[in-house]
mmCIF file of C-alpha atoms in Angstrom:
data_model
loop_
_atom_site.group_PDB
_atom_site.id
_atom_site.type_symbol
_atom_site.label_atom_id
_atom_site.label_comp_id
_atom_site.label_asym_id
_atom_site.label_seq_id
_atom_site.Cartn_x
_atom_site.Cartn_y
_atom_site.Cartn_z
ATOM 1 C CA MET A 1 85.509 -46.891 -174.959
ATOM 2 C CA ARG A 2 83.178 -49.219 -176.834
ATOM 3 C CA GLY A 3 80.832 -47.656 -179.374
ATOM 4 C CA LEU A 4 78.951 -44.380 -179.051
ATOM 5 C CA ALA A 5 77.222 -43.017 -175.979
ATOM 6 C CA ALA A 6 73.422 -42.810 -176.263
ATOM 7 C CA VAL A 7 73.384 -39.285 -174.810
ATOM 8 C CA PRO A 8 75.834 -36.636 -176.101
ATOM 9 C CA SER A 9 77.312 -33.843 -174.000
ATOM 10 C CA TYR A 10 76.223 -31.237 -176.550
ATOM 11 C CA VAL A 11 74.565 -30.846 -179.962
ATOM 12 C CA VAL A 12 75.898 -28.701 -182.829
ATOM 13 C CA MET A 13 73.205 -26.862 -184.809
ATOM 14 C CA GLN A 14 73.668 -25.241 -188.240
ATOM 15 C CA PRO A 15 71.114 -22.420 -188.549
ATOM 16 C CA THR A 16 72.469 -21.493 -191.996
ATOM 17 C CA THR A 17 75.153 -22.730 -194.354
ATOM 18 C CA LEU A 18 75.967 -19.141 -195.357
ATOM 19 C CA CYS A 19 79.066 -17.331 -194.204
ATOM 20 C CA ASN A 20 79.741 -13.683 -195.017
ATOM 21 C CA LEU A 21 83.485 -14.440 -195.050
ATOM 22 C CA ASP A 22 85.520 -16.701 -197.324
ATOM 23 C CA CYS A 23 88.486 -17.719 -195.177
ATOM 24 C CA ALA A 24 91.240 -19.534 -197.057
ATOM 25 C CA TYR A 25 91.427 -22.391 -194.537
ATOM 26 C CA CYS A 26 87.669 -22.926 -194.124
ATOM 27 C CA TYR A 27 86.486 -26.530 -194.514
ATOM 28 C CA LEU A 28 82.807 -25.775 -195.254
ATOM 29 C CA PRO A 29 81.602 -26.748 -198.762
ATOM 30 C CA LEU A 30 78.369 -24.705 -198.846
ATOM 31 C CA ARG A 31 79.417 -21.441 -197.247
ATOM 32 C CA ALA A 32 78.379 -19.390 -200.298
ATOM 33 C CA ALA A 33 74.821 -20.795 -200.206
ATOM 34 C CA ASP A 34 72.110 -19.473 -197.886
ATOM 35 C CA ARG A 35 70.312 -22.640 -196.818
ATOM 36 C CA ARG A 36 68.484 -22.024 -193.559
ATOM 37 C CA MET A 37 67.259 -24.337 -190.845
ATOM 38 C CA SER A 38 63.503 -24.483 -190.334
ATOM 39 C CA VAL A 39 61.852 -24.174 -186.939
ATOM 40 C CA ALA A 40 60.521 -27.703 -187.463
ATOM 41 C CA VAL A 41 64.110 -29.019 -187.329
ATOM 42 C CA ALA A 42 64.814 -27.125 -184.091
ATOM 43 C CA GLU A 43 61.578 -28.415 -182.548
ATOM 44 C CA ALA A 44 62.508 -31.985 -183.450
ATOM 45 C CA VAL A 45 65.966 -31.615 -181.879
ATOM 46 C CA ALA A 46 64.560 -29.954 -178.762
ATOM 47 C CA ALA A 47 62.216 -32.918 -178.216
ATOM 48 C CA SER A 48 65.302 -35.030 -177.427
ATOM 49 C CA VAL A 49 67.518 -32.324 -175.936
ATOM 50 C CA ASN A 50 65.085 -30.987 -173.332
ATOM 51 C CA PRO A 51 64.874 -34.273 -171.366
ATOM 52 C CA TRP A 52 68.667 -34.574 -171.493
ATOM 53 C CA ALA A 53 69.025 -31.036 -170.135
ATOM 54 C CA ALA A 54 66.546 -31.797 -167.353
ATOM 55 C CA ALA A 55 68.801 -34.660 -166.254
ATOM 56 C CA GLY A 56 72.027 -32.613 -166.212
ATOM 57 C CA ARG A 57 74.008 -29.810 -167.813
ATOM 58 C CA PHE A 58 73.567 -29.705 -171.586
ATOM 59 C CA SER A 59 74.648 -27.346 -174.378
ATOM 60 C CA VAL A 60 73.520 -26.458 -177.870
ATOM 61 C CA VAL A 61 76.280 -24.950 -180.020
ATOM 62 C CA TRP A 62 75.161 -22.752 -182.917
ATOM 63 C CA HIS A 63 77.725 -23.124 -185.662
ATOM 64 C CA GLY A 64 77.795 -22.378 -189.369
ATOM 65 C CA GLY A 65 78.443 -21.039 -191.804
ATOM 66 C CA GLU A 66 78.203 -17.855 -189.818
ATOM 67 C CA PRO A 67 75.289 -18.386 -187.403
ATOM 68 C CA LEU A 68 74.552 -14.656 -187.131
ATOM 69 C CA ALA A 69 73.938 -14.565 -190.897
ATOM 70 C CA ALA A 70 70.606 -16.257 -190.133
ATOM 71 C CA GLY A 71 69.459 -13.027 -188.454
ATOM 72 C CA ARG A 72 68.244 -12.390 -184.904
ATOM 73 C CA GLU A 73 64.599 -13.137 -185.619
ATOM 74 C CA GLN A 74 65.357 -16.519 -187.184
ATOM 75 C CA LEU A 75 67.909 -17.491 -184.547
ATOM 76 C CA ALA A 76 65.456 -16.569 -181.765
ATOM 77 C CA ALA A 77 62.775 -18.725 -183.413
ATOM 78 C CA LEU A 78 65.203 -21.658 -183.621
ATOM 79 C CA MET A 79 66.195 -21.286 -179.961
ATOM 80 C CA ALA A 80 62.618 -20.947 -178.682
ATOM 81 C CA PRO A 81 61.752 -24.697 -178.576
ATOM 82 C CA PHE A 82 64.622 -25.432 -176.166
ATOM 83 C CA ALA A 83 64.006 -25.521 -172.417
ATOM 84 C CA ALA A 84 65.297 -22.714 -170.206
ATOM 85 C CA ASP A 85 68.002 -24.927 -168.678
ATOM 86 C CA VAL A 86 69.664 -25.603 -172.058
ATOM 87 C CA GLU A 87 72.910 -23.621 -172.418
ATOM 88 C CA HIS A 88 73.375 -21.896 -175.784
ATOM 89 C CA HIS A 89 76.769 -21.169 -177.318
ATOM 90 C CA VAL A 90 77.613 -19.486 -180.607
ATOM 91 C CA GLN A 91 80.821 -19.615 -182.653
ATOM 92 C CA THR A 92 81.026 -16.399 -184.678
ATOM 93 C CA ASN A 93 83.490 -14.434 -186.779
ATOM 94 C CA ALA A 94 82.146 -11.339 -184.922
ATOM 95 C CA THR A 95 81.929 -9.204 -188.077
ATOM 96 C CA LEU A 96 78.144 -8.856 -187.665
ATOM 97 C CA VAL A 97 78.198 -8.249 -183.905
ATOM 98 C CA ASP A 98 76.745 -4.868 -182.936
ATOM 99 C CA ASP A 99 74.777 -3.430 -180.016
ATOM 100 C CA ALA A 100 71.571 -5.194 -181.093
ATOM 101 C CA TRP A 101 73.311 -8.561 -181.238
ATOM 102 C CA CYS A 102 74.896 -7.953 -177.839
ATOM 103 C CA GLU A 103 71.473 -7.244 -176.372
ATOM 104 C CA PHE A 104 70.282 -10.499 -177.965
ATOM 105 C CA PHE A 105 73.171 -12.485 -176.448
ATOM 106 C CA ALA A 106 72.473 -11.012 -173.024
ATOM 107 C CA ALA A 107 68.731 -11.677 -173.200
ATOM 108 C CA GLN A 108 69.296 -15.257 -174.350
ATOM 109 C CA ARG A 109 72.185 -15.800 -171.876
ATOM 110 C CA MET A 110 74.200 -16.963 -174.864
ATOM 111 C CA ARG A 111 77.901 -17.739 -174.545
ATOM 112 C CA VAL A 112 80.010 -16.281 -177.341
ATOM 113 C CA SER A 113 83.220 -17.525 -178.951
ATOM 114 C CA VAL A 114 84.998 -15.370 -181.534
ATOM 115 C CA SER A 115 87.199 -16.673 -184.349
ATOM 116 C CA VAL A 116 90.307 -14.478 -184.599
ATOM 117 C CA ASP A 117 93.882 -15.499 -185.387
ATOM 118 C CA GLY A 118 95.883 -12.862 -183.523
ATOM 119 C CA PRO A 119 96.950 -9.354 -184.544
ATOM 120 C CA ARG A 120 96.044 -7.855 -187.908
ATOM 121 C CA GLU A 121 98.930 -9.348 -189.853
ATOM 122 C CA ARG A 122 97.995 -12.889 -188.725
ATOM 123 C CA ASN A 123 94.467 -12.647 -190.126
ATOM 124 C CA GLY A 124 95.399 -12.563 -193.803
ATOM 125 C CA ASP A 125 93.388 -15.725 -194.504
ATOM 126 C CA ARG A 126 90.234 -14.169 -193.038
ATOM 127 C CA THR A 127 88.700 -12.195 -195.904
ATOM 128 C CA ASP A 128 85.262 -11.655 -197.409
ATOM 129 C CA ARG A 129 84.198 -12.811 -200.885
ATOM 130 C CA ALA A 130 85.662 -9.694 -202.456
ATOM 131 C CA GLY A 131 89.049 -10.490 -200.895
ATOM 132 C CA ARG A 132 88.790 -7.617 -198.405
ATOM 133 C CA PRO A 133 90.379 -8.158 -194.969
ATOM 134 C CA ALA A 134 87.864 -8.846 -192.212
ATOM 135 C CA TYR A 135 90.079 -7.833 -189.298
ATOM 136 C CA ASP A 136 88.656 -4.354 -188.649
ATOM 137 C CA ARG A 137 85.133 -5.760 -188.612
ATOM 138 C CA ILE A 138 86.178 -8.528 -186.216
ATOM 139 C CA VAL A 139 87.685 -6.136 -183.672
ATOM 140 C CA ARG A 140 84.695 -3.819 -184.007
ATOM 141 C CA GLY A 141 82.464 -6.739 -183.036
ATOM 142 C CA VAL A 142 84.732 -7.609 -180.107
ATOM 143 C CA ALA A 143 84.600 -3.976 -178.969
ATOM 144 C CA ALA A 144 80.801 -4.222 -178.894
ATOM 145 C CA LEU A 145 80.988 -7.343 -176.719
ATOM 146 C CA ARG A 146 83.320 -5.571 -174.302
ATOM 147 C CA ARG A 147 81.184 -2.425 -174.277
ATOM 148 C CA HIS A 148 78.223 -4.529 -173.148
ATOM 149 C CA GLY A 149 80.282 -6.388 -170.558
ATOM 150 C CA LEU A 150 79.760 -9.755 -172.257
ATOM 151 C CA PRO A 151 82.425 -12.394 -171.568
ATOM 152 C CA PHE A 152 83.708 -14.227 -174.632
ATOM 153 C CA SER A 153 86.179 -16.869 -175.753
ATOM 154 C CA ALA A 154 88.596 -16.716 -178.678
ATOM 155 C CA LEU A 155 89.435 -19.455 -181.165
ATOM 156 C CA ALA A 156 92.607 -19.009 -183.223
ATOM 157 C CA VAL A 157 93.920 -20.936 -186.218
ATOM 158 C CA VAL A 158 97.713 -21.089 -186.485
ATOM 159 C CA ASN A 159 99.268 -21.948 -189.853
ATOM 160 C CA ASP A 160 102.855 -21.028 -189.019
ATOM 161 C CA PRO A 161 104.033 -22.276 -185.604
ATOM 162 C CA SER A 162 107.389 -20.514 -185.844
ATOM 163 C CA PRO A 163 109.288 -19.084 -182.836
ATOM 164 C CA GLY A 164 107.631 -16.031 -181.332
ATOM 165 C CA ARG A 165 104.170 -16.756 -182.713
ATOM 166 C CA ALA A 166 102.820 -18.333 -179.507
ATOM 167 C CA THR A 167 103.892 -15.425 -177.309
ATOM 168 C CA GLU A 168 102.506 -12.940 -179.831
ATOM 169 C CA LEU A 169 99.146 -14.751 -179.929
ATOM 170 C CA TYR A 170 98.832 -15.052 -176.166
ATOM 171 C CA ASP A 171 99.763 -11.425 -175.501
ATOM 172 C CA TYR A 172 97.301 -10.331 -178.164
ATOM 173 C CA CYS A 173 94.485 -12.302 -176.547
ATOM 174 C CA LEU A 174 95.305 -10.802 -173.159
ATOM 175 C CA ASP A 175 94.747 -7.360 -174.688
ATOM 176 C CA LEU A 176 91.688 -8.569 -176.584
ATOM 177 C CA GLY A 177 89.983 -9.357 -173.288
ATOM 178 C CA CYS A 178 88.835 -12.938 -173.876
ATOM 179 C CA GLU A 179 88.359 -15.313 -170.958
ATOM 180 C CA VAL A 180 89.254 -18.546 -172.800
ATOM 181 C CA LEU A 181 91.631 -19.186 -175.701
ATOM 182 C CA GLY A 182 91.478 -22.241 -177.937
ATOM 183 C CA VAL A 183 94.262 -22.824 -180.464
ATOM 184 C CA ASN A 184 93.986 -24.957 -183.588
ATOM 185 C CA ILE A 185 96.971 -25.734 -185.770
ATOM 186 C CA GLU A 186 95.483 -25.477 -189.272
ATOM 187 C CA GLU A 187 93.964 -28.768 -190.428
ATOM 188 C CA THR A 188 93.686 -30.322 -193.880
ATOM 189 C CA GLU A 189 89.985 -31.141 -194.020
ATOM 190 C CA GLY A 190 86.842 -30.483 -195.992
ATOM 191 C CA VAL A 191 87.463 -28.198 -198.948
ATOM 192 C CA ASN A 192 90.713 -26.947 -197.385
ATOM 193 C CA ARG A 193 93.402 -29.089 -198.986
ATOM 194 C CA ARG A 194 96.401 -26.984 -197.904
ATOM 195 C CA ASP A 195 99.241 -29.017 -196.435
ATOM 196 C CA ASN A 196 99.332 -29.047 -192.627
ATOM 197 C CA SER A 197 102.658 -30.807 -192.089
ATOM 198 C CA HIS A 198 105.216 -28.936 -189.990
ATOM 199 C CA ASP A 199 108.633 -29.585 -188.514
ATOM 200 C CA ALA A 200 108.122 -31.561 -185.307
ATOM 201 C CA ALA A 201 110.524 -29.434 -183.265
ATOM 202 C CA ALA A 202 108.835 -26.232 -184.411
ATOM 203 C CA VAL A 203 105.373 -27.406 -183.348
ATOM 204 C CA THR A 204 106.639 -28.755 -180.022
ATOM 205 C CA GLY A 205 108.427 -25.449 -179.465
ATOM 206 C CA PHE A 206 105.246 -23.518 -180.277
ATOM 207 C CA TRP A 207 103.275 -25.314 -177.568
ATOM 208 C CA ALA A 208 106.125 -25.007 -175.034
ATOM 209 C CA GLU A 209 106.344 -21.273 -175.774
ATOM 210 C CA LEU A 210 102.576 -20.930 -175.334
ATOM 211 C CA VAL A 211 102.816 -22.530 -171.893
ATOM 212 C CA SER A 212 105.596 -20.103 -170.954
ATOM 213 C CA ALA A 213 103.538 -17.105 -172.066
ATOM 214 C CA TRP A 214 100.530 -18.368 -170.116
ATOM 215 C CA ARG A 215 102.497 -19.026 -166.936
ATOM 216 C CA ARG A 216 103.824 -15.459 -166.930
ATOM 217 C CA ASP A 217 100.266 -14.099 -166.815
ATOM 218 C CA PRO A 218 97.643 -16.862 -166.486
ATOM 219 C CA ARG A 219 94.541 -14.661 -166.710
ATOM 220 C CA ILE A 220 93.180 -16.602 -169.669
ATOM 221 C CA HIS A 221 91.981 -20.195 -169.567
ATOM 222 C CA LEU A 222 94.163 -21.867 -172.195
ATOM 223 C CA ARG A 223 92.085 -24.769 -173.484
ATOM 224 C CA GLU A 224 94.702 -27.124 -174.903
ATOM 225 C CA VAL A 225 97.298 -26.490 -172.203
ATOM 226 C CA GLU A 226 94.831 -27.049 -169.379
ATOM 227 C CA TRP A 227 93.734 -30.329 -170.963
ATOM 228 C CA SER A 228 97.369 -31.401 -171.121
ATOM 229 C CA LEU A 229 98.089 -30.466 -167.507
ATOM 230 C CA ARG A 230 94.974 -32.306 -166.349
ATOM 231 C CA TYR A 231 96.179 -35.423 -168.152
ATOM 232 C CA ALA A 232 99.728 -35.126 -166.797
ATOM 233 C CA ALA A 233 98.392 -34.766 -163.250
ATOM 234 C CA ALA A 234 96.177 -37.826 -163.718
ATOM 235 C CA VAL A 235 99.151 -39.869 -164.941
ATOM 236 C CA LEU A 236 101.149 -38.862 -161.882
ATOM 237 C CA ASP A 237 98.409 -39.856 -159.446
ATOM 238 C CA GLY A 238 97.448 -43.032 -161.310
ATOM 239 C CA THR A 239 93.972 -41.954 -162.442
ATOM 240 C CA ALA A 240 94.612 -41.383 -166.175
ATOM 241 C CA ASP A 241 92.324 -44.274 -167.135
ATOM 242 C CA ASP A 242 89.415 -42.367 -165.610
ATOM 243 C CA LEU A 243 89.790 -39.426 -168.020
ATOM 244 C CA LEU A 244 88.559 -41.190 -171.142
ATOM 245 C CA PRO A 245 84.842 -41.921 -171.425
ATOM 246 C CA ARG A 246 83.746 -45.534 -171.633
ATOM 247 C CA ARG A 247 81.822 -44.724 -174.815
ATOM 248 C CA LEU A 248 82.590 -42.069 -177.431
ATOM 249 C CA ASP A 249 80.640 -38.824 -177.308
ATOM 250 C CA PRO A 250 78.625 -38.854 -180.571
ATOM 251 C CA ILE A 251 78.816 -35.023 -180.901
ATOM 252 C CA PRO A 252 75.817 -34.901 -183.256
ATOM 253 C CA THR A 253 75.772 -32.117 -185.821
ATOM 254 C CA VAL A 254 72.303 -31.267 -187.089
ATOM 255 C CA ALA A 255 72.522 -29.651 -190.513
ATOM 256 C CA TYR A 256 70.131 -27.011 -191.809
ATOM 257 C CA ASP A 257 67.900 -29.725 -193.355
ATOM 258 C CA GLY A 258 67.725 -31.904 -190.219
ATOM 259 C CA SER A 259 70.276 -34.493 -191.307
ATOM 260 C CA VAL A 260 72.537 -35.749 -188.508
ATOM 261 C CA VAL A 261 76.268 -36.438 -188.752
ATOM 262 C CA VAL A 262 77.998 -37.841 -185.676
ATOM 263 C CA LEU A 263 81.539 -37.499 -184.327
ATOM 264 C CA SER A 264 82.811 -34.763 -186.667
ATOM 265 C CA PRO A 265 80.903 -31.628 -187.732
ATOM 266 C CA GLU A 266 83.439 -31.255 -190.555
ATOM 267 C CA LEU A 267 81.883 -34.234 -192.398
ATOM 268 C CA ALA A 268 78.499 -32.528 -192.815
ATOM 269 C CA GLY A 269 77.775 -31.654 -196.431
ATOM 270 C CA PHE A 270 80.202 -34.215 -197.884
ATOM 271 C CA SER A 271 79.627 -37.603 -199.448
ATOM 272 C CA ASP A 272 81.818 -40.490 -200.562
ATOM 273 C CA PRO A 273 81.319 -43.404 -202.975
ATOM 274 C CA ARG A 274 82.011 -45.886 -200.164
ATOM 275 C CA TYR A 275 80.234 -44.217 -197.261
ATOM 276 C CA GLY A 276 77.451 -42.171 -198.841
ATOM 277 C CA ASP A 277 76.680 -38.787 -197.271
ATOM 278 C CA PHE A 278 77.932 -39.674 -193.747
ATOM 279 C CA THR A 279 74.512 -39.028 -192.189
ATOM 280 C CA SER A 280 72.941 -41.358 -189.636
ATOM 281 C CA GLY A 281 69.369 -40.116 -190.055
ATOM 282 C CA ASN A 282 67.187 -37.026 -190.142
ATOM 283 C CA VAL A 283 65.379 -35.528 -187.160
ATOM 284 C CA LEU A 284 62.354 -34.685 -189.323
ATOM 285 C CA THR A 285 61.659 -38.378 -189.789
ATOM 286 C CA ARG A 286 63.173 -39.935 -186.651
ATOM 287 C CA PRO A 287 63.903 -38.623 -183.127
ATOM 288 C CA LEU A 288 67.486 -37.567 -182.466
ATOM 289 C CA ALA A 289 67.650 -39.896 -179.453
ATOM 290 C CA ALA A 290 66.685 -42.844 -181.681
ATOM 291 C CA ILE A 291 69.232 -41.853 -184.337
ATOM 292 C CA LEU A 292 72.017 -41.772 -181.766
ATOM 293 C CA ALA A 293 70.936 -45.050 -180.193
ATOM 294 C CA ASP A 294 72.089 -46.968 -183.250
ATOM 295 C CA ALA A 295 74.424 -44.487 -184.981
ATOM 296 C CA ASP A 296 77.347 -46.862 -184.463
ATOM 297 C CA ARG A 297 75.724 -49.144 -187.058
ATOM 298 C CA THR A 298 76.502 -46.560 -189.735
ATOM 299 C CA ALA A 299 79.194 -48.185 -191.894
ATOM 300 C CA TRP A 300 81.810 -45.469 -191.607
ATOM 301 C CA VAL A 301 81.284 -45.137 -187.837
ATOM 302 C CA GLY A 302 82.099 -48.815 -187.378
ATOM 303 C CA GLU A 303 85.247 -48.324 -189.420
ATOM 304 C CA PHE A 304 86.220 -45.332 -187.249
ATOM 305 C CA ILE A 305 85.723 -47.328 -184.054
ATOM 306 C CA SER A 306 88.053 -49.976 -185.496
ATOM 307 C CA GLY A 307 90.591 -47.230 -186.066
ATOM 308 C CA VAL A 308 90.221 -46.079 -182.472
ATOM 309 C CA GLU A 309 91.006 -49.602 -181.308
ATOM 310 C CA ALA A 310 94.058 -49.671 -183.600
ATOM 311 C CA CYS A 311 95.238 -46.444 -181.931
ATOM 312 C CA ARG A 312 94.641 -47.926 -178.505
ATOM 313 C CA SER A 313 96.905 -50.884 -179.279
ATOM 314 C CA SER A 314 99.653 -48.967 -181.085
ATOM 315 C CA CYS A 315 99.942 -45.390 -179.808
ATOM 316 C CA PRO A 316 101.515 -44.358 -176.482
ATOM 317 C CA TYR A 317 99.510 -41.122 -176.605
ATOM 318 C CA PHE A 318 96.124 -42.839 -176.769
ATOM 319 C CA GLY A 319 95.305 -42.072 -173.141
ATOM 320 C CA PHE A 320 95.638 -38.372 -173.916
ATOM 321 C CA CYS A 321 93.744 -38.066 -177.213
ATOM 322 C CA GLY A 322 91.405 -41.062 -177.127
ATOM 323 C CA GLY A 323 91.863 -41.918 -180.779
ATOM 324 C CA GLY A 324 91.618 -38.588 -182.579
ATOM 325 C CA HIS A 325 88.878 -37.217 -184.805
ATOM 326 C CA ALA A 326 86.994 -38.949 -187.590
ATOM 327 C CA ALA A 327 87.197 -36.069 -190.073
ATOM 328 C CA ASN A 328 90.983 -35.783 -189.782
ATOM 329 C CA ARG A 329 91.369 -39.472 -190.577
ATOM 330 C CA TYR A 330 89.067 -39.277 -193.564
ATOM 331 C CA PHE A 331 90.399 -36.104 -195.153
ATOM 332 C CA GLU A 332 94.060 -36.966 -194.539
ATOM 333 C CA LEU A 333 94.028 -40.740 -195.060
ATOM 334 C CA GLY A 334 90.934 -41.324 -197.197
ATOM 335 C CA ARG A 335 89.424 -43.754 -194.696
ATOM 336 C CA PHE A 336 88.460 -43.992 -191.026
ATOM 337 C CA ASP A 337 90.433 -46.971 -189.724
ATOM 338 C CA GLY A 338 93.886 -45.462 -190.212
ATOM 339 C CA THR A 339 95.812 -44.257 -187.200
ATOM 340 C CA GLU A 340 98.246 -41.359 -186.932
ATOM 341 C CA THR A 341 97.516 -38.158 -188.880
ATOM 342 C CA GLU A 342 99.214 -34.796 -189.193
ATOM 343 C CA HIS A 343 96.487 -33.455 -186.922
ATOM 344 C CA CYS A 344 97.493 -36.038 -184.298
ATOM 345 C CA ARG A 345 101.090 -34.973 -184.573
ATOM 346 C CA ASN A 346 100.427 -31.227 -184.512
ATOM 347 C CA SER A 347 97.641 -30.938 -181.954
ATOM 348 C CA LYS A 348 97.972 -33.988 -179.723
ATOM 349 C CA ILE A 349 101.467 -35.501 -179.704
ATOM 350 C CA ARG A 350 103.449 -32.250 -180.070
ATOM 351 C CA LEU A 351 101.078 -30.470 -177.710
ATOM 352 C CA LEU A 352 101.744 -32.920 -174.905
ATOM 353 C CA GLU A 353 105.459 -32.993 -175.698
ATOM 354 C CA GLY A 354 105.561 -29.189 -175.651
ATOM 355 C CA VAL A 355 103.914 -29.015 -172.237
ATOM 356 C CA LEU A 356 106.351 -31.610 -170.901
ATOM 357 C CA GLU A 357 109.299 -29.826 -172.531
ATOM 358 C CA HIS A 358 108.323 -26.634 -170.740
ATOM 359 C CA ALA A 359 108.059 -28.544 -167.450
ATOM 360 C CA ARG A 360 111.530 -30.058 -167.905
ATOM 361 C CA ASP A 361 113.091 -26.720 -168.823
ATOM 362 C CA HIS A 362 111.572 -24.954 -165.828
ATOM 363 C CA GLN A 363 111.847 -27.544 -163.073
ATOM 364 C CA SER A 364 113.444 -26.317 -159.898
ATOM 365 C CA PRO A 365 117.086 -27.260 -159.176
ATOM 366 C CA GLY A 366 117.383 -30.604 -157.468
ATOM 367 C CA ALA A 367 113.830 -31.633 -158.401
#
């Protein structure tokens, strides 16, 4: 892993900064402002993306804010410049999803992921600007997806990994009807400055309990657990070194105004006296492919790559996580060349330890 890859595996697009919710743990700094992406920005991105998609599978992820707050007409206009073989994904809070949106998703062959944190009582942080709970609107949107036969994923934030929570979350998602579940232990990043430190045994136990719940009824693809099992299998057969890419995926995020931030969408909209605004260029003045070709010359990116190398030389879990995420380093440590963060501990180290703990506790006698 030396520097950034010239071609990403996907691009994140921000059609609007606006979100109709005001979740307590949200990292976005501009979610109360309605700043919308122009079609010119989408056309500029598509000029680089379409050749990449012609060469192999490629995705555009519409992220916000709340992407649906841009409206169907605007979102359709932003998607139009992309070639037919580009896959489109949307991350939504589902509160705006209705029959018309479902028809839009079906017509555009759009893959949907819904943000929901479990049963009603676990969604207390998900409220609108008036402080009203969003849960009923979320499940109404999910019901529309199911009524139209549209498959969807779920993404849950967990801020209390206490005993019983993992089983509760998994059983809830089974009933919800999602095909894939991603789980994020709450992170301290962006404008969310809440503490994300937890007792190590509690977090390890949470992940082990989640594996147990999944193994009892593995109808859902469990994102983090399947990653962990893939890594463990590769270690056992001696191919773990093949899992990490030789160059880091740049994961470009294109903001509403065309500015490009690499590696961590969570850095978009922020600036720092040392690093500036974290952008590597703007697609309205320079092609995305050209921006990515030399994005590793951006000062903070070079510092992050140094931090990745420090992780490689010091952390026994490096082969699993590949050096962590830039935004977690910055918002937790104040710089990019630090190493272990609370996010590492919660969502990488304890995750792998929890999967292995489950395996040890459930191995067959005499194994």
